[in-house]
Structure formats: C-alpha cells, structure tokens
Amino acid sequence: MKVEQLISEIPYLSSFKRYGKVTRVVGLMIESRGPAASIGDLCYIYVGARENKQQRISAEVVGFKEEFVLLMPYTSVRDIAPGCIVEATSKPLQVKVGPDLIGHVLDSLGNSLDGKELPVGMTPVLTDQNPPNPLERPPIDEPLEVGVRTIDSLLTVGRGQRIGIFAGSGVGKSTLMGMIARNTTADLNVIALIGERGREVREFIERDLGPEGLKRSIVIVATSDQPALLRIKGAYTATAIAEYFRDRGLNVMFMMDSVTRVAMAQREVGLAIGEPPTTKGYTPSVFSILPRLLERTGTNKHGSITAFYTVLVDGDDFNEPIADTVRGIIDGHIVLDRALANKGQYPAINVLKSISRVMNQIVTTPHRQGADRLRDLLATYINSEDLINIGAYKKGSSREIDEAIDYYPAILSFLKQGTDERISIQTSVEQLTNIAGKGE
C-alpha cells in the first residue's frame, strides 16, 4: 500500500478501543454486554491475561438480543467463561492473498495448514464481498477445456460458467474434481474442501490432486470437526482468494466440495441465534447466503472464475431443498449416478440428466449436432433397455432401437475414461462427431 493511501486512512482510524464482557455461553453462542459492533465484525475474546495475545480467541458478531451482543467463535468455546473481556476490531475478517500462495494448503482463516512458511508482503482482502455488477459481466463465449471427455464434448463448460456436480456419497465427486484440477487449461485452481473428513483431505491432495495439480493450486480446508462458523468462513475465504486472482486478469478454476455442508453449517448458526427452521429444518438465512455466495464467481471485466460446486444430495434425492436451490442459481448441472458407478462406468455422469446452459452459445454447429445425436441414441437405448435385456425386443421392429443397440458399445466406451487419462477437447469432439456420424 502506498504512503499516500496510508495517510488518507488516518482520519478514519479510531483513537480508542471498544470492550465488552462475556455474560454467558449457551451452546455455540456467546452473549456479551458490549462492545459496540456490527454484524460480521471480528472480535477478540481474552481468556487469560489481556496482554497475552496468545490467550485471545477470535469470534464474529452474528446477532443481537436486547442489549447483548451475540458472538460465535472460530474455535471451541471451551476456555470462555463469564467475565472474559471482549475487544471489538470494528472490521470484518480479512485474509492475506498473493501469487506466492499457489501450492499452499490453508485453513479457513488463511493460515498455513501444510507446515510451509507463508510469504510476506501479501495483500489483505475481505472474505465477504459483493458479487460483480451484472452489467459488468462479459458474456460467456469461449469454451474451457477440463480434460474430461464426457464434459468437454456433451456438457461443454464455458470460461466463467458456474456448474454443479450433484451426487450422493461415494459416487466419485472427489475423483472427478481431481481429474478436472489436473487436466484443466485454466491458469490456476482454487479448491475449497468444506466439511470433509480429516482422513479424506490428505487423500484428495496426494491421490486425486497429485503433486502436479498442487503446484498450480491453492487448497482451503475446513474439516467436519471444526465449528460451523469456521466451515462457512472456509467457503468465503476460498471465494475471496479466487476473486483476487480474477481481478488480476487470470482465468481461475474454482472448486468447492461441498456447498451442501456450507448450507448445513449456516443452519447450525441460524438455529443457534434463534432463527425458525423452515424447509426440512433449514433456516431462512441458508437460502439468502447461497445466491450471494454462488453469484460471486463467474466473469467480470478483468478475468473469470469457472466454478464447480459439488452438492451432496441426501439419500440420492435430487429435489431436496439445497440441491433444488443451487440448481436454480447456477448455469448447469452434472449428475453422478450411483447405478452407473455400480456398473463400473467412471466418471459416472448421467448425460441424460445433466445439462450445460451455455453450451449452445460456445460450440460449433457440427459439435452441437453430434452431441444431440449421441444423446438421442443413448436415450433410445436406455428407454428400451429392459426389453432388450430380457429378450422381448425383436430386431427389426424399430430402426431407431436397432441403431441404438448397434452403437451402444461405442457410446459406452466413449463415456468411460481412466482417472489418469487426459483427453483434449479437440480429440473429444472428433471422437464424438465420429460416433454420431456413424449413427446417422
């Protein structure tokens, strides 16, 4: 920051600090009498001697009740007791960001989680920012290669598009994310692992992402054992880091696993501050933060953030509240089907239930026609599969079904891809048009 900028900030600096005192702790919530603060402000709760900075706990103002301030800590409430001093900072949470963060694994507050020393001289940014002005968003008119044949050919993703990966547990979301992170042509990856099991974090980084993928990635981790507010902040911190690089003209690949766990964490916070449970137990604040969070990615006048959000569907119910809400906000969805995974098809993408809403604007006419033709052949076979398997279909009864039977093995082979196999978008489109041309 320049000296002139620092001087200009002097009139706005407070000449005194504001303090309050903890009155009680109820569950996840801390009540204090004072200090004067606003929603979202960062506060420090001193659990030992006030001068000892190691004894302070970071907390955030999440609400008010009569004359009391409601706080929620970023860590455990275990050491907090009535009478603890609460110091207001009069500003929201900030994290430090810079190009030297690439290759690091961070926690929700931007601290190193991999034991590596963080570089100095980085820029502080707010974790909670407004989405770009809709009139300053350039149209999506260029495809982005992700290296997964089914996506590049049948569900083509545009640079700056936001797309959801919908699946139940154990169907291959993390594996697909790792393939995309390793194979994409984006400038860098920002990956948020929210609410993951501690065991799965290292497995994803070492097995799914790999050393080559980590070299061009920034990973933000908030495991399932951490407080709800810290899991929410993990999503906000990762988005802020992606925005920083977008504003410097880069094309960022952003991945969050999973937005469902962010919603669950917000439900915990909402219930703790007294919000009424509404749709299947989710509080109203859940449905207000989701569009605000998801709209922050996409394009702006400087660069782009192409975002993949995984949605963990409860009991494979793709119409549950969070899945339905996210599907209405983003620009397309990829459905991973457990039945396909059980048959050994990886990635287990159900092409007929998936869609990219910008594909028709960014692909050539032959590409679009080939994709439509392959979908038609696949749909014809799937609709008649039961009859074919039990031998009730007689060859020659329908020309469309006969074609679908003839070309189904080639289509099935096309939809399968090894996790270590990288296929360019040009090769994927050539293979697609070859199959579709034969099917005509």
Short mmCIF file of C-alpha atoms in Angstrom, two decimals:
data_model
loop_
_atom_site.label_atom_id
_atom_site.label_comp_id
_atom_site.label_asym_id
_atom_site.label_seq_id
_atom_site.Cartn_x
_atom_site.Cartn_y
_atom_site.Cartn_z
CA MET A 1 0.00 0.00 0.00
CA LYS A 2 1.37 3.46 -0.89
CA VAL A 3 2.22 6.07 1.74
CA GLU A 4 -0.45 8.41 0.35
CA GLN A 5 -3.10 5.74 0.84
CA LEU A 6 -1.99 5.15 4.42
CA ILE A 7 -2.14 8.87 5.16
CA SER A 8 -5.65 9.11 3.68
CA GLU A 9 -6.85 6.41 6.11
CA ILE A 10 -5.73 8.32 9.23
CA PRO A 11 -8.98 10.37 9.64
CA TYR A 12 -10.99 7.15 9.72
CA LEU A 13 -8.91 5.42 12.39
CA SER A 14 -10.42 5.13 15.85
CA SER A 15 -8.43 6.69 18.66
CA PHE A 16 -9.77 4.26 21.27
CA LYS A 17 -10.71 0.61 21.60
CA ARG A 18 -14.15 -0.74 22.48
CA TYR A 19 -14.53 -3.51 25.05
CA GLY A 20 -17.33 -5.65 26.42
CA LYS A 21 -17.66 -8.52 28.85
CA VAL A 22 -18.96 -12.08 28.40
CA THR A 23 -22.15 -12.69 30.36
CA ARG A 24 -22.98 -16.27 29.43
CA VAL A 25 -22.32 -19.10 26.96
CA VAL A 26 -25.20 -21.16 25.56
CA GLY A 27 -24.25 -23.99 23.23
CA LEU A 28 -22.31 -22.45 20.34
CA MET A 29 -23.36 -18.93 21.23
CA ILE A 30 -21.60 -16.36 23.43
CA GLU A 31 -23.51 -13.43 24.91
CA SER A 32 -21.65 -10.32 25.96
CA ARG A 33 -22.63 -6.92 27.26
CA GLY A 34 -20.94 -4.74 24.68
CA PRO A 35 -18.79 -3.84 22.83
CA ALA A 36 -20.31 -1.59 20.16
CA ALA A 37 -20.05 -3.63 16.95
CA SER A 38 -21.84 -4.50 13.73
CA ILE A 39 -22.95 -7.80 12.22
CA GLY A 40 -19.94 -9.59 10.73
CA ASP A 41 -17.34 -7.70 12.78
CA LEU A 42 -14.35 -9.60 14.11
CA CYS A 43 -13.88 -9.54 17.90
CA TYR A 44 -11.28 -10.97 20.26
CA ILE A 45 -12.23 -12.73 23.50
CA TYR A 46 -9.42 -12.81 26.06
CA VAL A 47 -9.45 -15.97 28.13
CA GLY A 48 -6.25 -15.21 30.07
CA ALA A 49 -4.28 -12.07 30.80
CA ARG A 50 -5.40 -9.43 28.33
CA GLU A 51 -1.82 -8.51 27.48
CA ASN A 52 -1.04 -12.07 26.42
CA LYS A 53 -2.02 -12.17 22.75
CA GLN A 54 -1.77 -15.97 22.69
CA GLN A 55 -4.77 -16.13 25.02
CA ARG A 56 -7.27 -14.43 22.74
CA ILE A 57 -9.95 -16.26 20.77
CA SER A 58 -11.32 -14.86 17.51
CA ALA A 59 -15.11 -14.58 17.26
CA GLU A 60 -17.63 -12.94 14.95
CA VAL A 61 -20.71 -10.89 15.70
CA VAL A 62 -23.68 -12.88 14.37
CA GLY A 63 -26.61 -11.10 16.01
CA PHE A 64 -28.03 -9.04 18.86
CA LYS A 65 -30.53 -9.77 21.61
CA GLU A 66 -31.82 -6.74 23.52
CA GLU A 67 -28.67 -5.05 24.89
CA PHE A 68 -26.48 -8.14 24.39
CA VAL A 69 -24.10 -8.91 21.51
CA LEU A 70 -24.25 -12.48 20.17
CA LEU A 71 -20.87 -13.87 19.16
CA MET A 72 -19.74 -17.16 17.69
CA PRO A 73 -16.08 -18.22 17.97
CA TYR A 74 -13.91 -19.56 15.17
CA THR A 75 -12.61 -22.17 17.62
CA SER A 76 -14.03 -24.05 20.61
CA VAL A 77 -15.96 -22.28 23.37
CA ARG A 78 -14.25 -24.50 25.97
CA ASP A 79 -11.98 -21.84 27.56
CA ILE A 80 -14.53 -19.00 27.58
CA ALA A 81 -16.14 -18.03 30.90
CA PRO A 82 -18.37 -15.22 32.20
CA GLY A 83 -16.35 -12.06 32.72
CA CYS A 84 -13.94 -12.61 29.82
CA ILE A 85 -13.06 -9.36 28.08
CA VAL A 86 -14.36 -8.90 24.52
CA GLU A 87 -12.46 -6.47 22.26
CA ALA A 88 -14.06 -5.07 19.09
CA THR A 89 -11.90 -4.60 15.99
CA SER A 90 -14.60 -2.63 14.11
CA LYS A 91 -13.82 -4.51 10.92
CA PRO A 92 -14.75 -7.86 9.38
CA LEU A 93 -12.42 -10.81 8.82
CA GLN A 94 -9.62 -10.32 6.30
CA VAL A 95 -7.14 -12.80 4.80
CA LYS A 96 -3.82 -12.12 3.11
CA VAL A 97 -3.54 -13.16 -0.53
CA GLY A 98 -0.79 -13.09 -3.13
CA PRO A 99 0.66 -15.11 -6.04
CA ASP A 100 3.08 -16.85 -3.67
CA LEU A 101 0.15 -18.69 -2.06
CA ILE A 102 -0.02 -21.03 -5.07
CA GLY A 103 0.99 -24.53 -3.95
CA HIS A 104 -0.08 -23.97 -0.32
CA VAL A 105 -2.78 -25.60 1.79
CA LEU A 106 -4.59 -23.12 4.06
CA ASP A 107 -7.20 -23.16 6.79
CA SER A 108 -10.40 -21.08 6.80
CA LEU A 109 -8.61 -18.02 8.23
CA GLY A 110 -5.84 -18.07 5.62
CA ASN A 111 -3.20 -19.64 7.89
CA SER A 112 -0.82 -22.32 6.66
CA LEU A 113 -2.03 -25.88 7.20
CA ASP A 114 0.81 -27.70 5.42
CA GLY A 115 3.64 -26.53 7.66
CA LYS A 116 5.13 -24.27 4.99
CA GLU A 117 6.05 -20.70 5.83
CA LEU A 118 3.61 -18.25 4.27
CA PRO A 119 5.27 -15.49 2.22
CA VAL A 120 5.35 -11.89 3.45
CA GLY A 121 4.10 -8.79 1.67
CA MET A 122 0.71 -10.16 0.64
CA THR A 123 -2.46 -8.10 0.19
CA PRO A 124 -5.25 -8.22 2.83
CA VAL A 125 -8.71 -8.78 1.32
CA LEU A 126 -12.18 -9.04 2.85
CA THR A 127 -13.63 -12.54 2.86
CA ASP A 128 -17.20 -11.27 2.33
CA GLN A 129 -17.55 -9.19 -0.83
CA ASN A 130 -20.35 -8.20 -3.16
CA PRO A 131 -20.91 -10.08 -6.44
CA PRO A 132 -19.86 -8.25 -9.63
CA ASN A 133 -22.26 -5.77 -11.19
CA PRO A 134 -24.39 -7.82 -13.62
CA LEU A 135 -23.88 -5.20 -16.35
CA GLU A 136 -20.11 -5.58 -16.00
CA ARG A 137 -20.15 -9.33 -16.57
CA PRO A 138 -18.90 -10.14 -20.10
CA PRO A 139 -20.91 -12.84 -21.90
CA ILE A 140 -19.54 -16.38 -21.76
CA ASP A 141 -18.40 -17.06 -25.33
CA GLU A 142 -15.34 -19.32 -25.04
CA PRO A 143 -15.16 -22.99 -24.00
CA LEU A 144 -12.81 -24.07 -21.22
CA GLU A 145 -11.12 -27.44 -21.53
CA VAL A 146 -11.36 -29.61 -18.41
CA GLY A 147 -9.79 -32.77 -19.85
CA VAL A 148 -12.81 -34.99 -19.14
CA ARG A 149 -14.21 -36.30 -22.42
CA THR A 150 -17.87 -36.52 -21.41
CA ILE A 151 -17.88 -32.95 -20.07
CA ASP A 152 -15.87 -31.37 -22.91
CA SER A 153 -17.99 -32.98 -25.61
CA LEU A 154 -21.53 -33.36 -24.23
CA LEU A 155 -21.61 -30.80 -21.39
CA THR A 156 -19.14 -28.21 -22.66
CA VAL A 157 -18.18 -25.71 -19.95
CA GLY A 158 -17.66 -22.04 -20.80
CA ARG A 159 -14.94 -19.86 -19.33
CA GLY A 160 -16.64 -18.18 -16.35
CA GLN A 161 -19.53 -20.65 -16.08
CA ARG A 162 -20.81 -21.92 -12.71
CA ILE A 163 -21.82 -25.56 -12.72
CA GLY A 164 -22.88 -28.05 -10.03
CA ILE A 165 -21.82 -31.65 -9.54
CA PHE A 166 -24.76 -33.43 -7.92
CA ALA A 167 -24.21 -36.83 -6.33
CA GLY A 168 -24.78 -38.99 -3.30
CA SER A 169 -21.91 -40.07 -1.09
CA GLY A 170 -19.24 -42.33 -2.57
CA VAL A 171 -20.13 -41.87 -6.25
CA GLY A 172 -16.88 -40.20 -7.33
CA LYS A 173 -17.18 -36.44 -6.75
CA SER A 174 -13.65 -36.04 -5.36
CA THR A 175 -12.14 -38.19 -8.09
CA LEU A 176 -13.84 -36.11 -10.79
CA MET A 177 -12.70 -32.88 -9.12
CA GLY A 178 -9.13 -34.17 -9.07
CA MET A 179 -9.29 -35.03 -12.78
CA ILE A 180 -10.56 -31.54 -13.61
CA ALA A 181 -7.92 -29.84 -11.43
CA ARG A 182 -5.08 -31.79 -13.07
CA ASN A 183 -6.31 -31.50 -16.65
CA THR A 184 -7.88 -28.06 -16.97
CA THR A 185 -6.32 -25.31 -19.09
CA ALA A 186 -7.26 -22.62 -16.52
CA ASP A 187 -4.41 -20.50 -15.12
CA LEU A 188 -4.74 -21.88 -11.57
CA ASN A 189 -7.06 -23.82 -9.27
CA VAL A 190 -8.61 -22.65 -6.01
CA ILE A 191 -10.09 -25.65 -4.20
CA ALA A 192 -12.25 -25.45 -1.07
CA LEU A 193 -12.74 -28.65 0.94
CA ILE A 194 -15.60 -27.81 3.33
CA GLY A 195 -16.82 -30.27 5.95
CA GLU A 196 -14.61 -33.10 4.70
CA ARG A 197 -13.46 -35.97 6.88
CA GLY A 198 -9.93 -35.36 8.12
CA ARG A 199 -8.78 -38.61 6.51
CA GLU A 200 -10.05 -37.58 3.09
CA VAL A 201 -8.18 -34.27 2.95
CA ARG A 202 -4.71 -35.74 2.59
CA GLU A 203 -6.02 -38.48 0.31
CA PHE A 204 -7.51 -35.88 -2.03
CA ILE A 205 -4.35 -33.76 -2.07
CA GLU A 206 -1.93 -36.66 -2.60
CA ARG A 207 -4.03 -39.08 -4.66
CA ASP A 208 -6.71 -37.15 -6.53
CA LEU A 209 -4.94 -33.81 -6.97
CA GLY A 210 -1.37 -35.09 -7.06
CA PRO A 211 1.91 -33.15 -6.92
CA GLU A 212 1.45 -31.67 -10.39
CA GLY A 213 -2.04 -30.47 -9.58
CA LEU A 214 -0.96 -28.97 -6.25
CA LYS A 215 1.78 -26.92 -7.94
CA ARG A 216 -0.92 -24.87 -9.68
CA SER A 217 -3.50 -24.88 -6.89
CA ILE A 218 -4.43 -23.21 -3.61
CA VAL A 219 -6.34 -25.53 -1.28
CA ILE A 220 -8.52 -24.24 1.59
CA VAL A 221 -9.57 -26.83 4.18
CA ALA A 222 -12.28 -26.75 6.86
CA THR A 223 -12.86 -30.24 8.23
CA SER A 224 -16.14 -31.54 9.65
CA ASP A 225 -14.93 -31.36 13.28
CA GLN A 226 -14.42 -27.58 13.14
CA PRO A 227 -17.06 -25.10 14.35
CA ALA A 228 -19.88 -24.22 11.97
CA LEU A 229 -18.73 -20.63 11.56
CA LEU A 230 -15.25 -21.77 10.52
CA ARG A 231 -16.74 -24.04 7.83
CA ILE A 232 -18.76 -21.11 6.46
CA LYS A 233 -15.66 -18.89 6.52
CA GLY A 234 -13.76 -21.54 4.56
CA ALA A 235 -16.17 -21.06 1.65
CA TYR A 236 -15.94 -17.27 1.88
CA THR A 237 -12.13 -17.27 2.16
CA ALA A 238 -11.71 -19.55 -0.86
CA THR A 239 -14.07 -17.38 -2.92
CA ALA A 240 -12.18 -14.22 -1.89
CA ILE A 241 -8.86 -15.78 -2.96
CA ALA A 242 -10.34 -16.71 -6.36
CA GLU A 243 -11.70 -13.16 -6.74
CA TYR A 244 -8.25 -11.71 -6.03
CA PHE A 245 -6.71 -13.61 -8.95
CA ARG A 246 -9.69 -12.92 -11.23
CA ASP A 247 -9.29 -9.18 -10.62
CA ARG A 248 -5.71 -9.51 -11.85
CA GLY A 249 -6.84 -10.87 -15.20
CA LEU A 250 -6.44 -14.59 -14.62
CA ASN A 251 -8.83 -17.37 -15.57
CA VAL A 252 -9.40 -19.26 -12.32
CA MET A 253 -10.79 -22.76 -11.87
CA PHE A 254 -12.70 -22.73 -8.56
CA MET A 255 -13.99 -25.92 -6.93
CA MET A 256 -15.94 -26.28 -3.69
CA ASP A 257 -16.71 -29.63 -2.06
CA SER A 258 -19.34 -29.25 -0.90
CA VAL A 259 -21.84 -26.39 -0.90
CA THR A 260 -24.27 -28.67 0.97
CA ARG A 261 -22.01 -28.68 4.02
CA VAL A 262 -21.80 -24.89 3.88
CA ALA A 263 -25.60 -24.81 4.00
CA MET A 264 -25.61 -27.24 6.93
CA ALA A 265 -23.11 -25.06 8.81
CA GLN A 266 -25.27 -21.97 8.20
CA ARG A 267 -28.27 -23.92 9.50
CA GLU A 268 -26.34 -24.57 12.74
CA VAL A 269 -25.56 -20.88 13.09
CA GLY A 270 -29.14 -19.86 12.28
CA LEU A 271 -30.67 -22.24 14.81
CA ALA A 272 -28.19 -21.10 17.47
CA ILE A 273 -29.21 -17.45 17.13
CA GLY A 274 -32.92 -18.28 17.17
CA GLU A 275 -33.98 -18.50 13.52
CA PRO A 276 -37.02 -20.71 12.92
CA PRO A 277 -36.43 -23.94 10.97
CA THR A 278 -38.42 -23.87 7.74
CA THR A 279 -37.85 -26.13 4.72
CA LYS A 280 -36.71 -29.55 6.04
CA GLY A 281 -35.10 -27.87 9.04
CA TYR A 282 -33.10 -25.30 7.06
CA THR A 283 -33.33 -21.73 8.32
CA PRO A 284 -34.19 -18.74 6.07
CA SER A 285 -30.60 -17.44 6.21
CA VAL A 286 -29.42 -20.56 4.34
CA PHE A 287 -31.45 -19.60 1.28
CA SER A 288 -30.23 -16.00 1.46
CA ILE A 289 -26.48 -16.72 1.66
CA LEU A 290 -26.44 -19.33 -1.13
CA PRO A 291 -27.16 -16.94 -4.05
CA ARG A 292 -24.87 -14.31 -2.53
CA LEU A 293 -22.02 -16.83 -2.29
CA LEU A 294 -22.54 -18.51 -5.67
CA GLU A 295 -23.02 -15.24 -7.58
CA ARG A 296 -19.56 -14.02 -6.54
CA THR A 297 -17.92 -16.35 -9.05
CA GLY A 298 -18.24 -16.06 -12.83
CA THR A 299 -16.89 -13.36 -15.13
CA ASN A 300 -16.08 -9.72 -14.55
CA LYS A 301 -14.33 -7.08 -16.66
CA HIS A 302 -10.88 -8.30 -15.59
CA GLY A 303 -10.96 -12.11 -15.73
CA SER A 304 -13.09 -15.13 -14.96
CA ILE A 305 -13.81 -17.75 -12.29
CA THR A 306 -15.12 -21.02 -13.70
CA ALA A 307 -16.75 -22.68 -10.70
CA PHE A 308 -17.64 -26.29 -9.93
CA TYR A 309 -19.77 -26.74 -6.79
CA THR A 310 -20.44 -30.23 -5.53
CA VAL A 311 -23.85 -30.85 -4.00
CA LEU A 312 -24.23 -33.84 -1.70
CA VAL A 313 -27.80 -34.99 -2.29
CA ASP A 314 -29.37 -36.60 0.75
CA GLY A 315 -30.47 -40.15 0.01
CA ASP A 316 -29.90 -39.57 -3.73
CA ASP A 317 -32.89 -37.21 -3.69
CA PHE A 318 -32.03 -34.64 -6.37
CA ASN A 319 -35.05 -32.49 -5.45
CA GLU A 320 -34.14 -31.90 -1.81
CA PRO A 321 -34.09 -28.19 -0.80
CA ILE A 322 -30.37 -27.40 -1.15
CA ALA A 323 -29.99 -29.26 -4.46
CA ASP A 324 -33.10 -27.57 -5.84
CA THR A 325 -31.95 -24.10 -4.71
CA VAL A 326 -28.40 -24.46 -6.08
CA ARG A 327 -29.68 -25.85 -9.39
CA GLY A 328 -31.79 -22.72 -9.82
CA ILE A 329 -28.82 -20.38 -9.24
CA ILE A 330 -26.00 -21.91 -11.28
CA ASP A 331 -25.52 -22.30 -15.04
CA GLY A 332 -25.79 -26.05 -15.39
CA HIS A 333 -25.51 -29.31 -13.51
CA ILE A 334 -23.68 -32.62 -13.80
CA VAL A 335 -25.43 -35.59 -12.20
CA LEU A 336 -23.33 -38.52 -10.97
CA ASP A 337 -25.46 -41.67 -10.97
CA ARG A 338 -24.90 -44.41 -8.39
CA ALA A 339 -26.38 -47.02 -10.75
CA LEU A 340 -23.76 -46.16 -13.38
CA ALA A 341 -20.98 -46.30 -10.79
CA ASN A 342 -22.18 -49.74 -9.72
CA LYS A 343 -21.85 -50.85 -13.35
CA GLY A 344 -18.23 -49.71 -13.42
CA GLN A 345 -18.74 -46.59 -15.55
CA TYR A 346 -16.33 -43.85 -14.45
CA PRO A 347 -16.86 -40.99 -14.40
CA ALA A 348 -20.44 -41.98 -13.54
CA ILE A 349 -22.00 -38.99 -15.33
CA ASN A 350 -25.65 -39.43 -16.29
CA VAL A 351 -25.58 -37.49 -19.56
CA LEU A 352 -29.36 -37.51 -19.98
CA LYS A 353 -29.95 -35.85 -16.60
CA SER A 354 -27.12 -33.32 -16.94
CA ILE A 355 -27.02 -30.04 -18.82
CA SER A 356 -24.74 -27.10 -19.56
CA ARG A 357 -26.85 -23.99 -20.06
CA VAL A 358 -24.20 -22.13 -22.08
CA MET A 359 -23.08 -24.99 -24.33
CA ASN A 360 -25.16 -23.99 -27.35
CA GLN A 361 -23.59 -20.50 -27.35
CA ILE A 362 -19.96 -21.64 -27.26
CA VAL A 363 -19.73 -24.71 -29.54
CA THR A 364 -19.80 -25.12 -33.31
CA THR A 365 -22.85 -26.38 -35.18
CA PRO A 366 -21.30 -29.81 -36.01
CA HIS A 367 -20.33 -30.22 -32.34
CA ARG A 368 -23.85 -29.39 -31.15
CA GLN A 369 -25.44 -31.69 -33.74
CA GLY A 370 -23.11 -34.54 -32.76
CA ALA A 371 -23.95 -34.11 -29.07
CA ASP A 372 -27.68 -34.07 -29.81
CA ARG A 373 -27.35 -37.19 -31.96
CA LEU A 374 -25.41 -39.12 -29.30
CA ARG A 375 -27.93 -38.12 -26.62
CA ASP A 376 -30.77 -39.31 -28.86
CA LEU A 377 -29.10 -42.70 -29.45
CA LEU A 378 -28.36 -43.11 -25.73
CA ALA A 379 -31.90 -42.11 -24.70
CA THR A 380 -33.41 -44.58 -27.18
CA TYR A 381 -31.32 -47.42 -25.81
CA ILE A 382 -31.97 -46.56 -22.14
CA ASN A 383 -35.74 -46.35 -22.73
CA SER A 384 -35.73 -49.82 -24.29
CA GLU A 385 -33.04 -51.40 -22.12
CA ASP A 386 -35.38 -53.57 -20.06
CA LEU A 387 -36.99 -55.06 -23.17
CA ILE A 388 -33.58 -55.66 -24.75
CA ASN A 389 -32.13 -57.34 -21.64
CA ILE A 390 -35.00 -59.81 -21.20
CA GLY A 391 -35.07 -60.63 -24.93
CA ALA A 392 -38.55 -59.19 -25.50
CA TYR A 393 -37.38 -56.85 -28.26
CA LYS A 394 -37.31 -58.36 -31.75
CA LYS A 395 -34.63 -56.99 -34.05
CA GLY A 396 -36.14 -55.06 -36.96
CA SER A 397 -39.18 -53.82 -35.04
CA SER A 398 -37.74 -50.29 -34.82
CA ARG A 399 -34.95 -48.73 -36.87
CA GLU A 400 -34.12 -46.26 -34.06
CA ILE A 401 -33.75 -49.03 -31.47
CA ASP A 402 -31.68 -51.14 -33.86
CA GLU A 403 -29.30 -48.19 -34.36
CA ALA A 404 -29.08 -47.59 -30.64
CA ILE A 405 -28.25 -51.28 -30.00
CA ASP A 406 -25.56 -51.26 -32.70
CA TYR A 407 -23.80 -48.15 -31.41
CA TYR A 408 -24.33 -48.52 -27.67
CA PRO A 409 -20.96 -50.30 -27.08
CA ALA A 410 -19.13 -47.42 -28.83
CA ILE A 411 -21.11 -44.84 -26.84
CA LEU A 412 -20.39 -46.66 -23.54
CA SER A 413 -16.68 -46.78 -24.35
CA PHE A 414 -16.78 -43.07 -25.20
CA LEU A 415 -18.37 -42.20 -21.82
CA LYS A 416 -15.70 -44.09 -19.83
CA GLN A 417 -12.33 -42.54 -19.01
CA GLY A 418 -9.45 -43.53 -16.77
CA THR A 419 -8.67 -41.21 -13.87
CA ASP A 420 -5.11 -40.68 -15.17
CA GLU A 421 -6.20 -40.24 -18.78
CA ARG A 422 -6.18 -36.71 -20.20
CA ILE A 423 -8.06 -36.07 -23.43
CA SER A 424 -8.02 -32.70 -25.19
CA ILE A 425 -11.26 -31.02 -26.16
CA GLN A 426 -10.35 -31.30 -29.85
CA THR A 427 -9.89 -35.07 -29.55
CA SER A 428 -13.12 -35.41 -27.56
CA VAL A 429 -15.13 -33.53 -30.20
CA GLU A 430 -13.55 -35.55 -33.03
CA GLN A 431 -14.45 -38.83 -31.31
CA LEU A 432 -17.97 -37.53 -30.65
CA THR A 433 -18.63 -36.50 -34.25
CA ASN A 434 -17.16 -39.80 -35.47
CA ILE A 435 -19.62 -41.83 -33.36
CA ALA A 436 -22.57 -39.56 -34.18
CA GLY A 437 -21.73 -39.64 -37.90
CA LYS A 438 -21.73 -43.42 -37.94
CA GLY A 439 -25.05 -43.43 -36.12
CA GLU A 440 -26.84 -41.42 -38.79
#
